[in-house]
PDB file of C-alpha atoms in Angstrom:
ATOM      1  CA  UNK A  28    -121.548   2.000 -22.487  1.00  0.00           C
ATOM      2  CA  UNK A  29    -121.355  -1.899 -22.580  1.00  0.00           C
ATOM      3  CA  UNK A  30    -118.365  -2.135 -23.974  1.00  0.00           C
ATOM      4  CA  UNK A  31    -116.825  -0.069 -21.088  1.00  0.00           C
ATOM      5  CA  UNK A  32    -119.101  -2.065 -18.646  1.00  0.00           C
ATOM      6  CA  UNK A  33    -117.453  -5.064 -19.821  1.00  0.00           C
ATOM      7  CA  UNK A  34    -113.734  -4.284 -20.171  1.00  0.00           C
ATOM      8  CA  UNK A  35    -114.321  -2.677 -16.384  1.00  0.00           C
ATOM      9  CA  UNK A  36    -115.880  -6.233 -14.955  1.00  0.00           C
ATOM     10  CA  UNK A  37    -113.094  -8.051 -16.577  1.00  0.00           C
ATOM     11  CA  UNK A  38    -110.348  -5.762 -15.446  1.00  0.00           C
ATOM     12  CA  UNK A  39    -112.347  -6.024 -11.880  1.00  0.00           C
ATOM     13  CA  UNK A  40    -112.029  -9.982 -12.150  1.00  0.00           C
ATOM     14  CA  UNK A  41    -108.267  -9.656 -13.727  1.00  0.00           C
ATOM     15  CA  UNK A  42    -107.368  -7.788 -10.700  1.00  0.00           C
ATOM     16  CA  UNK A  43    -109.079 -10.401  -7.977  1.00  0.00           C
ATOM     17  CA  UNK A  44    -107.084 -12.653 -10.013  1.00  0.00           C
ATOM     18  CA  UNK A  45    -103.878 -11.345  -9.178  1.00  0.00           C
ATOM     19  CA  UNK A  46    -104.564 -10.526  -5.664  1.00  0.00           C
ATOM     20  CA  UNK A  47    -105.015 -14.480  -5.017  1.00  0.00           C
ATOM     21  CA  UNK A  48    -101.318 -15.340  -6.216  1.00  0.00           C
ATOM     22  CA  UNK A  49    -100.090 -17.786  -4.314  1.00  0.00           C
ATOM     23  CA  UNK A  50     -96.490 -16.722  -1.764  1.00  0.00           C
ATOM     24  CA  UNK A  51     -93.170 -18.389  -2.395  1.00  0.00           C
ATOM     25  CA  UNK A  52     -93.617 -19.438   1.057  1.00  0.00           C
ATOM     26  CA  UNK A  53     -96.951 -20.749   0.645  1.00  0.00           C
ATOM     27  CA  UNK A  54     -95.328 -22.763  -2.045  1.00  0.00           C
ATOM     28  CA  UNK A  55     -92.495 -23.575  -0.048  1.00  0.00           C
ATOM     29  CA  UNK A  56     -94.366 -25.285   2.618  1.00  0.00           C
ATOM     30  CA  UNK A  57     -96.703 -27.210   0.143  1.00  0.00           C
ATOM     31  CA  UNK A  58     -93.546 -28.645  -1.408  1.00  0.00           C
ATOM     32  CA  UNK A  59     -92.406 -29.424   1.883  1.00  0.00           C
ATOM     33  CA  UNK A  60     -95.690 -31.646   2.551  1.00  0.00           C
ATOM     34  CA  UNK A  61     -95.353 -33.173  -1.039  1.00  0.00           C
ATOM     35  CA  UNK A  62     -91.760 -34.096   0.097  1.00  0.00           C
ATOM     36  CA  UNK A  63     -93.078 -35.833   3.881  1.00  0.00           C
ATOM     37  CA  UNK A  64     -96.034 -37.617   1.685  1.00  0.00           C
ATOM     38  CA  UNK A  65     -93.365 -39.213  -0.402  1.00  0.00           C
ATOM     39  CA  UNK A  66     -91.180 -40.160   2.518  1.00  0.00           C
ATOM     40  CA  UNK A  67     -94.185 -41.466   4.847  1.00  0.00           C
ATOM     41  CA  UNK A  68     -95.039 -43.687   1.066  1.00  0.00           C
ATOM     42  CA  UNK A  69     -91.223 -44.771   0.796  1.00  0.00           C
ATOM     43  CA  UNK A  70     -91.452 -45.645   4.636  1.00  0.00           C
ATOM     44  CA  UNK A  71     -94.646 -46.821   5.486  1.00  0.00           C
ATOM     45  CA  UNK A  72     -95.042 -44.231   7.879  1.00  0.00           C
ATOM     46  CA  UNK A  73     -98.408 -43.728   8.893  1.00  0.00           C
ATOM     47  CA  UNK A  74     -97.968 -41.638  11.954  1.00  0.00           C
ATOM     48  CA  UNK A  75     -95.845 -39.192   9.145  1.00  0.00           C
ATOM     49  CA  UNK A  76     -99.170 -39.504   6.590  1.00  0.00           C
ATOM     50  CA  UNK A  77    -101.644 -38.938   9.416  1.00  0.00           C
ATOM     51  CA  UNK A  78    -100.175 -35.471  10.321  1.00  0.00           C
ATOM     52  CA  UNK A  79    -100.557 -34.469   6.098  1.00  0.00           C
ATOM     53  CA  UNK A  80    -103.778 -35.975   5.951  1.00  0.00           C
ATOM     54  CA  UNK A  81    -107.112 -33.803   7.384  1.00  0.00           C
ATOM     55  CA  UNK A  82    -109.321 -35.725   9.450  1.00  0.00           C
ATOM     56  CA  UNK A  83    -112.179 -35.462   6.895  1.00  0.00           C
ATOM     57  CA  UNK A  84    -109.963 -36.701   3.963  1.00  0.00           C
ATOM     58  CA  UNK A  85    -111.866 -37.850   0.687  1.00  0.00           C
ATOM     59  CA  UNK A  86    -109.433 -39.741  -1.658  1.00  0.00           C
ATOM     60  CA  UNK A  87    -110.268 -41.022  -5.106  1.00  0.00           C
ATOM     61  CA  UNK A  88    -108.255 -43.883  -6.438  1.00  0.00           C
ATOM     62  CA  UNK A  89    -107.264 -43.828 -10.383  1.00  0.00           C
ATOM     63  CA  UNK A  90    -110.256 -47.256 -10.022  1.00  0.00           C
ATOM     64  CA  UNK A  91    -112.363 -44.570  -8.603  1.00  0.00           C
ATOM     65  CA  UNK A  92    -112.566 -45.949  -5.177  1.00  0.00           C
ATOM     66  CA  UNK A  93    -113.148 -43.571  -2.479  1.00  0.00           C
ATOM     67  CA  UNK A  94    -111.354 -44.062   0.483  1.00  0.00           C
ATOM     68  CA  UNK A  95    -111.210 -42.157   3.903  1.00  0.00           C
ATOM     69  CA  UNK A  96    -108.340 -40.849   6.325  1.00  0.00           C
ATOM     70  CA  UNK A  97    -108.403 -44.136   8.370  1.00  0.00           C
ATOM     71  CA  UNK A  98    -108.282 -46.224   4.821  1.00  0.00           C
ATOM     72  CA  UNK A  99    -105.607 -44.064   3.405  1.00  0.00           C
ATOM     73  CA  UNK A 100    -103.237 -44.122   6.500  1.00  0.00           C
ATOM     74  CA  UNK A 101    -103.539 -48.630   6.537  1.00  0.00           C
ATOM     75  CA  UNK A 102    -102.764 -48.656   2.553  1.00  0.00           C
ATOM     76  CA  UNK A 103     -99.903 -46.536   3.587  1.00  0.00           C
ATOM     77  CA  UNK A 104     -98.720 -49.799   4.980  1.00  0.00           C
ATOM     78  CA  UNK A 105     -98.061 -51.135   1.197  1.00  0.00           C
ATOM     79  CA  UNK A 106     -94.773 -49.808   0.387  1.00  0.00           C
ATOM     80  CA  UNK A 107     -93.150 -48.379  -2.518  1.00  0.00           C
ATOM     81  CA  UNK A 108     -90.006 -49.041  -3.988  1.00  0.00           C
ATOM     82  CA  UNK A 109     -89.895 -45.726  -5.993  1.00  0.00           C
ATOM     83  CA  UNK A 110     -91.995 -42.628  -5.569  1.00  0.00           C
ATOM     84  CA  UNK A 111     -91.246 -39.142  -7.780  1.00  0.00           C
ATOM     85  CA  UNK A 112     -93.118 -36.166  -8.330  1.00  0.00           C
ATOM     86  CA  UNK A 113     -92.941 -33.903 -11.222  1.00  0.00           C
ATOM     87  CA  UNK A 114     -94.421 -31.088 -13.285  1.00  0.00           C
ATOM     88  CA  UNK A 115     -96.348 -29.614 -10.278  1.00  0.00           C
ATOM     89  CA  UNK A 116     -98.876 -27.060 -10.533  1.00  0.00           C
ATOM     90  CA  UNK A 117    -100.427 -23.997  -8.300  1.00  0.00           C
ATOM     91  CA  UNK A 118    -104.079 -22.617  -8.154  1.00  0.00           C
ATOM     92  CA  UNK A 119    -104.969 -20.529  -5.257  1.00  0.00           C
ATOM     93  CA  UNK A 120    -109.009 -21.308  -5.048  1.00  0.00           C
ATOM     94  CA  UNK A 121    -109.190 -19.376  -1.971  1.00  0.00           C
ATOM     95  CA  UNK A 122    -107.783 -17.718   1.109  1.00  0.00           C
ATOM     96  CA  UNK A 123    -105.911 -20.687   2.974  1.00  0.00           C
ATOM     97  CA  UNK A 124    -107.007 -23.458   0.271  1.00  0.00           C
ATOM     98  CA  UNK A 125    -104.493 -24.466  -2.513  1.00  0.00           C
ATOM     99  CA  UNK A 126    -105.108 -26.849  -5.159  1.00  0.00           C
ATOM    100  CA  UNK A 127    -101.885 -29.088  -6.631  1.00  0.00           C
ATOM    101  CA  UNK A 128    -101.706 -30.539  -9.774  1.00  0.00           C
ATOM    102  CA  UNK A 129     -98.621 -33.118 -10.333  1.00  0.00           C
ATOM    103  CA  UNK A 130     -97.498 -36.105 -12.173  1.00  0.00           C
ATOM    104  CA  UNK A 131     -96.462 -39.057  -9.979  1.00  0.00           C
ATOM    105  CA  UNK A 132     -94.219 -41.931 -10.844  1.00  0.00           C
ATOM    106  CA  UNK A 133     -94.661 -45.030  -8.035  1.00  0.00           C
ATOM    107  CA  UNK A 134     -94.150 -48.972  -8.473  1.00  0.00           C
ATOM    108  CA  UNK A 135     -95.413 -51.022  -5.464  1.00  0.00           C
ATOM    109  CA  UNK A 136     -93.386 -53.697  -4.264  1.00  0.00           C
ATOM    110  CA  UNK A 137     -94.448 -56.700  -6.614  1.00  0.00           C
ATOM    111  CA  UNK A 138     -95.684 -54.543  -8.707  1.00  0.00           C
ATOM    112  CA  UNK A 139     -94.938 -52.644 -12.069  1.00  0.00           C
ATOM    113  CA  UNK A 140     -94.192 -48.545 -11.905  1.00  0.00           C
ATOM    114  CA  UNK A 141     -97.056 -46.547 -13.031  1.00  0.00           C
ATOM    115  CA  UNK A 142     -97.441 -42.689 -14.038  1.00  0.00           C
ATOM    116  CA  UNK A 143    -100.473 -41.002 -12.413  1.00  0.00           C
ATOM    117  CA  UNK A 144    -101.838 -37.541 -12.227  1.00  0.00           C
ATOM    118  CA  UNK A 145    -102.496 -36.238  -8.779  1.00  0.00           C
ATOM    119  CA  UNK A 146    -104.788 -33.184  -8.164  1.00  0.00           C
ATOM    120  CA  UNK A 147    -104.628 -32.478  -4.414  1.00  0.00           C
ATOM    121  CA  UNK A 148    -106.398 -29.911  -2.591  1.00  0.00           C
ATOM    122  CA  UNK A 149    -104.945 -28.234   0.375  1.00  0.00           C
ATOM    123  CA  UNK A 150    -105.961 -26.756   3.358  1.00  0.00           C
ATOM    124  CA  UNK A 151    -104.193 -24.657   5.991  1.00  0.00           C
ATOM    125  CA  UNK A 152    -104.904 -25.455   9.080  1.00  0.00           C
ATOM    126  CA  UNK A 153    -103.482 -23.592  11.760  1.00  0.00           C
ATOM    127  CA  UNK A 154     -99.496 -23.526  10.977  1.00  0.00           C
ATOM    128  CA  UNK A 155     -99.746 -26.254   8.697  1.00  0.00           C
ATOM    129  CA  UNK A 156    -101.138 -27.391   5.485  1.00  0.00           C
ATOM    130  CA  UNK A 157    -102.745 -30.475   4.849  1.00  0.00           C
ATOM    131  CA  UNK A 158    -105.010 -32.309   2.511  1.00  0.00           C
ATOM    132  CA  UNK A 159    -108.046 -32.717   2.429  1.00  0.00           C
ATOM    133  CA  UNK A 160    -109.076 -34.178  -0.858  1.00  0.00           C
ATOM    134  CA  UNK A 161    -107.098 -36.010  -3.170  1.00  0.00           C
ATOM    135  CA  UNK A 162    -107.744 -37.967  -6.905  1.00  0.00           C
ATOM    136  CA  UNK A 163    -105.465 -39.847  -8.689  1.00  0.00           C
ATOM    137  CA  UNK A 164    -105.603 -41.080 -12.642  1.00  0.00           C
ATOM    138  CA  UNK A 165    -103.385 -43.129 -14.270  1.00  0.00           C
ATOM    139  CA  UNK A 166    -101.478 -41.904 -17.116  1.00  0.00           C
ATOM    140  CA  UNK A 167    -101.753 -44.186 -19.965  1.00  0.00           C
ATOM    141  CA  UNK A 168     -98.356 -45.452 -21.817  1.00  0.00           C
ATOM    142  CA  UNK A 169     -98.124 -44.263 -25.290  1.00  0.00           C
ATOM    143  CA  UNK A 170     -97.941 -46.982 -28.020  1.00  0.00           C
ATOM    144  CA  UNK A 171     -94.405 -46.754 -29.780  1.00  0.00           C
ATOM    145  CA  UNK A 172     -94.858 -47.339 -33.230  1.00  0.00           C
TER     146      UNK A 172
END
């Protein structure tokens, strides 16, 4: 009888599993906002970043520092030369809240390019999705021997 107990709860959580897939539109429209983030980093466009960001952003730098909306949308100011996202990554946590999971390839101007992972959690808010917490850790070169 436990045996049956079991394979029934973990058919029951197998099937809430599936039922939380995420839509090729959902998908869609998060790529979308991973596409305006890049373009409001390439172009120092903070009125662009302010519409992806939610009011109650918390971002965590690959240092660790946290920084706000308001602090996010003024380092938007500090361009980039090059920006590219790759390898990105879906988990539906819950109705209407997405988390992302990407690598991210960016050089400041001045400054060398660096690979960092990005996990980004989104939230859909009204029409649109935006984000409302975001961590970033640098990728560490591998030594060539």
């Amino acid at each position: 009888m436990k045996l049956v107990a079991t394979i029934f709860c973990t058919l029951f959580i197998y099937m809430g599993c599936i039922s939380q897939e995420i839509s090729t539109a959902e998908k869609e429209q998060i790529l979308l906002q991973i596409t305006n983030l890049k373009t409001a980093h390439l172009n120092s466009d903070a009125v662009l970043a302010d519409k992806i960001y939610h009011d109650n952003l918390i971002l965590t730098s690959q240092s660790g520092k946290k920084y706000s909306k308001k602090e996010a949308l003024a380092n938007i100011k500090n361009a980039f030369e090059s920006y590219e996202n790759s390898d990105i990554s879906f988990l539906n946590i819950d109705t209407n809240v997405i988390l992302t999971n990407y690598s991210n390839k960016r050089k400041f101007k001045g400054l060398d390019e660096g690979e960092y992972r990005l996990t980004v959690v989104w939230k859909k808010q009204e029409t649109n999705w935006v984000i409302i917490s975001m961590q970033s850790s640098k990728i560490k070169k591998k030594n060539k021997r």
